[in-house]
Coordinates of C-alpha atoms and ligand atoms in Angstrom, one line a residue:
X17 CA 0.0 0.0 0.0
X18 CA 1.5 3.5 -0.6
X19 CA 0.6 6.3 1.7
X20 CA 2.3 8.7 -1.1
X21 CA -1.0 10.3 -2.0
X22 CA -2.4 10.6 1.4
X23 CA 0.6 13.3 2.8
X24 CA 0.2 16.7 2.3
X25 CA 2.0 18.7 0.0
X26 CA 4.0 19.9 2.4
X27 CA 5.7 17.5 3.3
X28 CA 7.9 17.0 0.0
X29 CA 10.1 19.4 1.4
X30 CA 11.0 16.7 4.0
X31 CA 13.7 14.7 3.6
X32 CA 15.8 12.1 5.6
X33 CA 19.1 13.3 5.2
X34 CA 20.9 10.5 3.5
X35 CA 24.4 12.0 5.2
X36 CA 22.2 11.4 9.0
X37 CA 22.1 7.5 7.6
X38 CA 25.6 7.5 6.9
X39 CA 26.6 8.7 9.9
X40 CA 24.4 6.0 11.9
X41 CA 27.7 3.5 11.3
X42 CA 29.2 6.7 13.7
X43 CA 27.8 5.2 17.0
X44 CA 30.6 2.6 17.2
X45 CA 33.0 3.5 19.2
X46 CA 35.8 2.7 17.5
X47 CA 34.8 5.9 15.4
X48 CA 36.2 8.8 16.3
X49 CA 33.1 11.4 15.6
X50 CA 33.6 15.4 15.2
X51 CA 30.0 14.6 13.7
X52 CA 27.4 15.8 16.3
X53 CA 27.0 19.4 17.5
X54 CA 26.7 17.4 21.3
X55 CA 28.2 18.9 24.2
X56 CA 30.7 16.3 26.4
X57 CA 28.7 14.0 28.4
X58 CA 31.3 13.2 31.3
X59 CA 30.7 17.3 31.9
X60 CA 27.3 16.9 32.4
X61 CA 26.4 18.1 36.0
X62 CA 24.6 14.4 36.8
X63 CA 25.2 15.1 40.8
X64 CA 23.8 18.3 40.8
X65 CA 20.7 17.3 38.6
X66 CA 20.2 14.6 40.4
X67 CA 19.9 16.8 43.9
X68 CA 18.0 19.2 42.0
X69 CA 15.5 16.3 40.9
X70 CA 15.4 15.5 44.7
X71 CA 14.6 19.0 46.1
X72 CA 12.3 19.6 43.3
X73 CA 10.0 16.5 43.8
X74 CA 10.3 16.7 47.9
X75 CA 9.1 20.2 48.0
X76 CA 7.1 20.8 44.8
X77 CA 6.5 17.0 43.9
X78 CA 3.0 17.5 43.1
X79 CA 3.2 20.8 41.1
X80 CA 6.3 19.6 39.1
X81 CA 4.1 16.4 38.0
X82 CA 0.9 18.4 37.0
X83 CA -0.1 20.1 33.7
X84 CA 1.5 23.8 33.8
X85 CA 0.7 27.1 31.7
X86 CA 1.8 27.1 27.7
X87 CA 3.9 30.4 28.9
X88 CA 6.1 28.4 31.2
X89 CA 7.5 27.9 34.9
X90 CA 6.9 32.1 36.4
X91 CA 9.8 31.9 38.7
X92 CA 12.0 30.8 35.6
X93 CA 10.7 33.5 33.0
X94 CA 11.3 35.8 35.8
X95 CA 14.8 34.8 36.1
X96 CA 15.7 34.3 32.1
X97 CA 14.4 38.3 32.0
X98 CA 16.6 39.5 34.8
X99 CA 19.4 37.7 33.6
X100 CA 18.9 39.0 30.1
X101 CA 18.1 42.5 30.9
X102 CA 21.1 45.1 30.7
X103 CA 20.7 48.9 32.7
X104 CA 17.8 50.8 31.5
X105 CA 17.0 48.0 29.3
X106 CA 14.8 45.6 31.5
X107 CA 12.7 42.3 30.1
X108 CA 9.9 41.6 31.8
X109 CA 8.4 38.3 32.5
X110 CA 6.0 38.8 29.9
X111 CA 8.4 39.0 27.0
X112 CA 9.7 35.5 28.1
X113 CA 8.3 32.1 26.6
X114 CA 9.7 28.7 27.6
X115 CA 9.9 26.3 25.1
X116 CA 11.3 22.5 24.7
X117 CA 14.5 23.7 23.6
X118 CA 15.4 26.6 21.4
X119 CA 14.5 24.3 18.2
X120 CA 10.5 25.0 18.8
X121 CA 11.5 28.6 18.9
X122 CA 12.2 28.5 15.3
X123 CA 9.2 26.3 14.5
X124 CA 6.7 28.2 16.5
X125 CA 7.8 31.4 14.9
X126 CA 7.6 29.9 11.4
X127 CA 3.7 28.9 12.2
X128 CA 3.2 32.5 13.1
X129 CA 5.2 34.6 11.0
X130 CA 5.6 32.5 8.0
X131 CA 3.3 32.5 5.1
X132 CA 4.0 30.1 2.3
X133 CA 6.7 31.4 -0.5
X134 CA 7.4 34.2 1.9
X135 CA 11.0 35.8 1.5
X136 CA 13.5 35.0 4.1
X137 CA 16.9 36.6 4.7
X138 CA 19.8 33.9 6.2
X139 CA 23.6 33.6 6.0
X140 CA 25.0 31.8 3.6
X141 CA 25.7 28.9 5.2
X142 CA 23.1 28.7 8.1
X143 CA 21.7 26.5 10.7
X144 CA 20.4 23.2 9.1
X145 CA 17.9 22.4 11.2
X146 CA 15.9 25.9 10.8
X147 CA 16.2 25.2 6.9
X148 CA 14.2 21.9 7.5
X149 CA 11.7 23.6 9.7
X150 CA 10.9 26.4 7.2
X151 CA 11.3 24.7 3.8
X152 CA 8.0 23.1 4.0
X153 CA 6.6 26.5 3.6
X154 CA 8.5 26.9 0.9
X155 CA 10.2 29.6 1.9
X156 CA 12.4 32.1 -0.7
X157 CA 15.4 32.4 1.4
X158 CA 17.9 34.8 0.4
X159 CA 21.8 34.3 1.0
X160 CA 23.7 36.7 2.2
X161 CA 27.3 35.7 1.9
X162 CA 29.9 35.6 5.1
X163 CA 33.2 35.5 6.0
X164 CA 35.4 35.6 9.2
X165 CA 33.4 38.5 10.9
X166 CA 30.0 36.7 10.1
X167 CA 27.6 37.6 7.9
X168 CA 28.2 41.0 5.4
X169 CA 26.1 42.8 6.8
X170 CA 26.4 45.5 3.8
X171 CA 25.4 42.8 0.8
X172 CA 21.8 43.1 2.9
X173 CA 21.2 46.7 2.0
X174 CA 20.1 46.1 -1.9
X175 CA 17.9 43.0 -1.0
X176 CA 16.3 44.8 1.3
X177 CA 15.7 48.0 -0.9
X178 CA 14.6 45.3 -3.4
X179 CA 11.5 45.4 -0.2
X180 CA 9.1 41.9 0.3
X181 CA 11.4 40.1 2.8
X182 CA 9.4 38.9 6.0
X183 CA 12.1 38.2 8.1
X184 CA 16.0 37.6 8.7
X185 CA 17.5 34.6 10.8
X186 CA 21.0 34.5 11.8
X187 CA 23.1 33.3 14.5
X188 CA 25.5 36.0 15.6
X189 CA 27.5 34.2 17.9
X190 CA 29.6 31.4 16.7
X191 CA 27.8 30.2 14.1
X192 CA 26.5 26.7 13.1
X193 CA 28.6 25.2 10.9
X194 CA 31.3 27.5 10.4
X195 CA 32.2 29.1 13.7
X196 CA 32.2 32.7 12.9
X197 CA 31.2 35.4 15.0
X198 CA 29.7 38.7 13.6
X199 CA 32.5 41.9 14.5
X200 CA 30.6 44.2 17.1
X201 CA 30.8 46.7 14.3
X202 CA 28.6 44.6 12.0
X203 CA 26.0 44.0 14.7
X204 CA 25.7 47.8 14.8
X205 CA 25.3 48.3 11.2
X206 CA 22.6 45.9 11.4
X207 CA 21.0 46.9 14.5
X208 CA 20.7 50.5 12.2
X209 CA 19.2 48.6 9.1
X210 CA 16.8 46.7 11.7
X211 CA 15.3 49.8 13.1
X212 CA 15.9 51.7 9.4
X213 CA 13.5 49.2 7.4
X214 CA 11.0 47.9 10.4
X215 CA 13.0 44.3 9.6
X216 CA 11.9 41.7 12.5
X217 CA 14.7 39.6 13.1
X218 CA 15.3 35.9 14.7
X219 CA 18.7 35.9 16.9
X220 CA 19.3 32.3 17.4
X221 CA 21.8 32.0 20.5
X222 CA 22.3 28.4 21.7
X223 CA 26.4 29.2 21.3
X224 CA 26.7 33.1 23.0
X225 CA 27.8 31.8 26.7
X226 CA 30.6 29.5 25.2
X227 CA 32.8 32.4 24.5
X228 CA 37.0 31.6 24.8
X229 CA 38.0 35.1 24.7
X230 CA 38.0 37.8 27.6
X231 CA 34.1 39.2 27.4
X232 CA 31.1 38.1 25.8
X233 CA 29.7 39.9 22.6
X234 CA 26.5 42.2 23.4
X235 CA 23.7 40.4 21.7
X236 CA 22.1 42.4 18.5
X237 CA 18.8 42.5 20.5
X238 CA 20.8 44.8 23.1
X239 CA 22.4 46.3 20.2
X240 CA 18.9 47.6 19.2
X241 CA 17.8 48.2 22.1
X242 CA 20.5 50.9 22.4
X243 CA 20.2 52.0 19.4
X244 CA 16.4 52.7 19.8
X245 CA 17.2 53.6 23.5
X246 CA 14.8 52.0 24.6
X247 CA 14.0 50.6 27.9
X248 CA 11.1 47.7 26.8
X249 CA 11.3 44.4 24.7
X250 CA 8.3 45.7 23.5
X251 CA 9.8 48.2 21.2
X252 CA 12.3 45.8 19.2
X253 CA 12.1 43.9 16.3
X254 CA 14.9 41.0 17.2
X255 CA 13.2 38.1 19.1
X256 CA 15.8 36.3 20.6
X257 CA 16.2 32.7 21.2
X258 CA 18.1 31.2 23.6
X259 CA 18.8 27.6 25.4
X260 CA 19.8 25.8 28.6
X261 CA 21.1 22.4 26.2
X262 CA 24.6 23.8 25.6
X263 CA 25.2 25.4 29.5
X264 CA 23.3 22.1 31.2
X265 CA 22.4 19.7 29.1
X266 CA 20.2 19.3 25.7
X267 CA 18.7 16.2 27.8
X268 CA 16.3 18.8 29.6
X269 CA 14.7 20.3 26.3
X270 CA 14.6 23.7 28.0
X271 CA 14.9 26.8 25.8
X272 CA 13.3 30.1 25.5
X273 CA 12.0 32.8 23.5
X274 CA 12.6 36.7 24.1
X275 CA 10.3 38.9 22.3
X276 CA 7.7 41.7 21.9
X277 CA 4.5 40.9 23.8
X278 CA 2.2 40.3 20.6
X279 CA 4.8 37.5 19.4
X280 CA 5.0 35.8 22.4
X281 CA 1.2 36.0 23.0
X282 CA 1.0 34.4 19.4
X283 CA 3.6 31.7 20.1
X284 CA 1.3 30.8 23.3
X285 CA -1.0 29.9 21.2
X286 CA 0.6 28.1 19.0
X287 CA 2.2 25.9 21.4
X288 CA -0.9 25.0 22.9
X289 CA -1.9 23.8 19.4
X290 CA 1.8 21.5 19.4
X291 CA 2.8 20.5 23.2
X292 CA 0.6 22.6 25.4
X293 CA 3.3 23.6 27.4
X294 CA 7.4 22.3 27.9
X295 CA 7.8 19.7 30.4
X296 CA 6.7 21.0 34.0
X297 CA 9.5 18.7 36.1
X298 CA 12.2 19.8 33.0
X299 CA 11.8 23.2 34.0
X300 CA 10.9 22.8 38.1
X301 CA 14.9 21.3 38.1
X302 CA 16.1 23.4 35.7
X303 CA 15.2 26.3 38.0
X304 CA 16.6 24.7 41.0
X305 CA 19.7 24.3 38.8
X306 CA 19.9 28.3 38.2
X307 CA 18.2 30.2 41.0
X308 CA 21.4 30.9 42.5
X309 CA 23.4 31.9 39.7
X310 CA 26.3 30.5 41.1
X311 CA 26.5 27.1 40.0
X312 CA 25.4 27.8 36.4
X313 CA 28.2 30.5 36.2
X314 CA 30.5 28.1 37.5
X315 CA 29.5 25.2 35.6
X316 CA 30.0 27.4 32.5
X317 CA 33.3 29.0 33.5
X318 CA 34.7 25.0 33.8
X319 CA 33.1 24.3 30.0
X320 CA 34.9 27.0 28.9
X321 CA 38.2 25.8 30.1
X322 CA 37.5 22.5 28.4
X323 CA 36.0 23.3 25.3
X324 CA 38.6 25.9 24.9
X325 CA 41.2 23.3 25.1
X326 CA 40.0 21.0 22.7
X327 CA 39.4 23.6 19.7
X328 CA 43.4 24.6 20.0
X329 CA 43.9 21.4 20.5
X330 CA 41.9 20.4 17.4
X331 CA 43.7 23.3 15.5
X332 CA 46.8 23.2 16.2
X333 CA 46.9 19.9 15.2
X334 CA 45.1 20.7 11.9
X335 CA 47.9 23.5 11.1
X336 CA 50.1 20.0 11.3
X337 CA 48.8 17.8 9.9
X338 CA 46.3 19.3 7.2
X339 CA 47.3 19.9 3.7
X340 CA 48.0 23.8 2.7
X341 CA 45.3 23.4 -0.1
X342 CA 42.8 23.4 3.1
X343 CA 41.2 26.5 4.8
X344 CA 39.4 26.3 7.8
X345 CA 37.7 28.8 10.2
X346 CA 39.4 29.8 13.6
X347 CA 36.2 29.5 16.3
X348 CA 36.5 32.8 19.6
X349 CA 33.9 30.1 21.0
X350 CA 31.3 27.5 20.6
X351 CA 31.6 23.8 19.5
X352 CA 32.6 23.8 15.0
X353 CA 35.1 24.7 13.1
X354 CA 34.2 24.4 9.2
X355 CA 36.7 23.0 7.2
X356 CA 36.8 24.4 3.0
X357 CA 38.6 21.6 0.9
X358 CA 39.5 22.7 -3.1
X359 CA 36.5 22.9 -5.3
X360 CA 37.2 19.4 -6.9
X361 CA 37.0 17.5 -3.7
X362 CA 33.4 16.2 -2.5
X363 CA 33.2 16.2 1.3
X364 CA 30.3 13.3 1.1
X365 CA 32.8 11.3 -0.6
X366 CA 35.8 12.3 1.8
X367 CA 33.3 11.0 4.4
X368 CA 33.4 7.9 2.9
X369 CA 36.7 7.7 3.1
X370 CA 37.3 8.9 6.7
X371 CA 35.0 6.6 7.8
X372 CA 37.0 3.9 6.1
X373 CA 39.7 5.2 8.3
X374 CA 36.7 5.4 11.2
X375 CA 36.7 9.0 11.6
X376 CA 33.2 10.8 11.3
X377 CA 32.1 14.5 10.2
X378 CA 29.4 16.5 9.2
X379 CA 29.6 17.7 4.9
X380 CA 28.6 20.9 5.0
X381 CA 26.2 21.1 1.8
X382 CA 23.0 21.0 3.5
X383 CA 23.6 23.9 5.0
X384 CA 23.9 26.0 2.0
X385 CA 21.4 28.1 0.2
X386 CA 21.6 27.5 -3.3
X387 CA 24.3 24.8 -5.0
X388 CA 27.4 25.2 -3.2
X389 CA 29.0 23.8 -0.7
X390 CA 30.2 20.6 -1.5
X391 CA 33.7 21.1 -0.6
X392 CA 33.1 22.0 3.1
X393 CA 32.5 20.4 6.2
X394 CA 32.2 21.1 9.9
X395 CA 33.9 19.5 12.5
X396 CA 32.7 19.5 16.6
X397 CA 35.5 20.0 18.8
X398 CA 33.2 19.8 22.4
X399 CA 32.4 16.0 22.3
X400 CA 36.3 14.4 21.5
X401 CA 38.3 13.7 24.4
X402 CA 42.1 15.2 23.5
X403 CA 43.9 12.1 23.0
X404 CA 40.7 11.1 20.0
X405 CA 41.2 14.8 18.9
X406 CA 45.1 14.3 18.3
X407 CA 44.2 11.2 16.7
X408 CA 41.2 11.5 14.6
X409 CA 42.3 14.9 12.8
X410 CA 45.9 13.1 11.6
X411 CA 43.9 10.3 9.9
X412 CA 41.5 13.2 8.3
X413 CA 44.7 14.8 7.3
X414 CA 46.0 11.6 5.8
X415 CA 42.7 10.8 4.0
X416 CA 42.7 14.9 2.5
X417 CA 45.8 14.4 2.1
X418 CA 45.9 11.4 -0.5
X419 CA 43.0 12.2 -2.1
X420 CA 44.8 16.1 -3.2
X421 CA 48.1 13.8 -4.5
X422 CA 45.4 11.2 -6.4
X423 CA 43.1 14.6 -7.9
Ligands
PLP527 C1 21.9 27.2 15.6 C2 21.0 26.3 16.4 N1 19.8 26.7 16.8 C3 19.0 25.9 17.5 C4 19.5 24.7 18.0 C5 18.5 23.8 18.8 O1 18.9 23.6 20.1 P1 18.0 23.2 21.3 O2 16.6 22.8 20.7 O3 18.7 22.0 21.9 O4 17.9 24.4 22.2 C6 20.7 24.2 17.7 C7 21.2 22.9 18.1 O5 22.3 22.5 17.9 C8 21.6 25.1 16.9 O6 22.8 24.7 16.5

């Protein structure tokens, strides 16, 4: 029987990526995988969760078990919006929606935003996983290229004095796949083209707290707020996502949503429609985990230290033991590094190859708007221990390369 003609339209946008299958043969553990985008599991804080769970079901047993509101836990809205508020600039409760993880952010704000064949702005590459979620609209997206400072924020000025563009999606802060961080410069240029053309914008920020250098870069929602000088949420156009799965653990599915009342009062209802609200005893612990502050800060300072470790780790031994015909990007924080091979070279096919050699990585071509692409591919850094890091990226550079002397 085939159910072909019983799915909606939409849905041949969806695809099984044939890359995910190929990197099912990953879970063995004599592969070394740079593959995922997962944090490292012996850093998860099991102790402390597991108190947390403890407290949580001893004192508020009952209310962590029950059905809860679509808008989320109060005390933890409360806490996202005083953490997130700078000076003047304060975010109230109300402009705070808790979702199951950051990834329903950018599917809730597709259902309400979106309309099918709608224009929408990206860097060229972007995040994967928003492409699948808004394709089935069929969505126009427009690229706008990058390079080491992020996206160019200039190339945006004629598409959007071409006009009809809903909507622009980027992530700022060490970017997924390549890295890349937009310059504090940039994010001001396009704080001023936000509030010039009325452009709504979605700041996805799962990466901003895994910074390696000395301070963290101001987000481009408080870049407009500044520029507006404004002191409420309700006055700007970036909604801003972000997420406890990289500072705790994905496990949870806790993730949030800053943004003007009317969107969040939308997303409410949308949710109700998909999940009717994130997991009450997710977000009773993941309170208990943060009400302090401490702990989380902490916890945060000690991934730091790690993950910093691994990506100079993982690049120095790249400057070894890669050939000079390959490029790669040089990560201030978060988990990738994206790797750009010569235009001859097909990364699904150096896959193969690496795997042959059981090492595993992500090609890269998925995440590109229009045909390009082929030659890249991202590499995590977070879920290697050093002594597989070492390892793993001399047999990649072997595999690159032969392949180069063969080509
Ligand atoms: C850019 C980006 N956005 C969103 C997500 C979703 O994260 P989560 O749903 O775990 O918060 C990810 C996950 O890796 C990501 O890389």
């Amino acid at each position: 029987m085939s159910w072909d003609k019983h799915f909606a339209d939409r849905t041949a946008q969806m695809k099984r990526s044939t890359v995910r299958e190929i990197l099912k043969l990953t879970v063995k553990p004599e592969v070394i995988s740079f593959a995922g985008g997962l944090p490292a599991p012996e850093l998860f804080p099991v102790e402390r969760i597991q108190e947390a769970t403890d407290i949580v079901l001893a004192e508020r047993g009952r209310e962590a078990l029950q059905y809860s509101t679509s808008e989320g836990m109060p005390e933890l809205r409360a806490w996202i919006a005083q953490r997130m508020s700078r000076g003047s600039f304060q975010i109230s409760p109300d402009n705070i929606l808790i979702l199951s993880g950051s990834q329903q952010a950018i599917d809730l704000v597709g259902r309400v935003l979106l309309n099918e064949r709608d224009r929408v702005i990206v860097e060229n590459p972007t995040y994967v996983g928003m492409l699948s979620a808004w394709k089935p609209y069929d969505i126009d997206f427009s690229a706008v290229p990058t390079d080491a400072d992020g996206m160019i924020v200039d190339e945006m000025q004629p598409l959007l004095d071409e006009g009809g563009h809903k909507l622009l999606y980027s992530i700022p802060s060490f970017q997924n796949p390549q890295g890349t961080t937009m310059s504090r410069a940039r994010r001001q240029r396009l704080a001023d083209l936000i509030v010039q053309y009325d452009l709504p914008m979605y700041e996805d920020d799962p990466y901003g707290e895994l910074y390696y250098t000395d301070e963290k870069m101001p987000s481009v929602l408080e870049v407009e707020a500044a520029r507006r000088g404004t002191t409420s949420m309700d006055d700007c156009m970036v909604m801003y996502a972000g997420t406890f799965s990289k500072t705790l653990t994905p496990g949870l599915r806790v993730g949030w949503i800053a943004a003007a009342y009317p969107v969040i009062d939308k997303m409410v209802q949308a949710k109700q429609g998909t999940d009717l609200h994130t997991s009450t005893l997710s977000q009773f612990i993941t309170y208990e985990l943060v009400r302090d502050g401490t702990f989380l800060d902490d916890h945060v300072a000690s991934l730091r230290d790690v993950y910093r470790r691994r990506r100079d780790l993982m690049l120095q031994t790249m400057d070894e033991y890669f050939p000079p015909e390959v490029t790669w990007t040089r990560p201030t924080g978060g988990l990738f590094t994206m790797v750009t091979m010569p235009e001859h070279l097909d990364a699904v096919e150096v896959l193969k190859r690496a795997l042959e050699q059981n090492v595993a990585f992500v090609p890269c071509d998925g995440f590109f708007i229009g045909d390009t692409g082929h030659n890249t591919f991202r590499l995590n850094y977070s879920n290697a221990r050093e002594e597989r890091i070492v390892e793993g990226i001399k047999r990649l550079g072997g595999v690159l390369k032969e392949l180069l002397v063969i080509a």
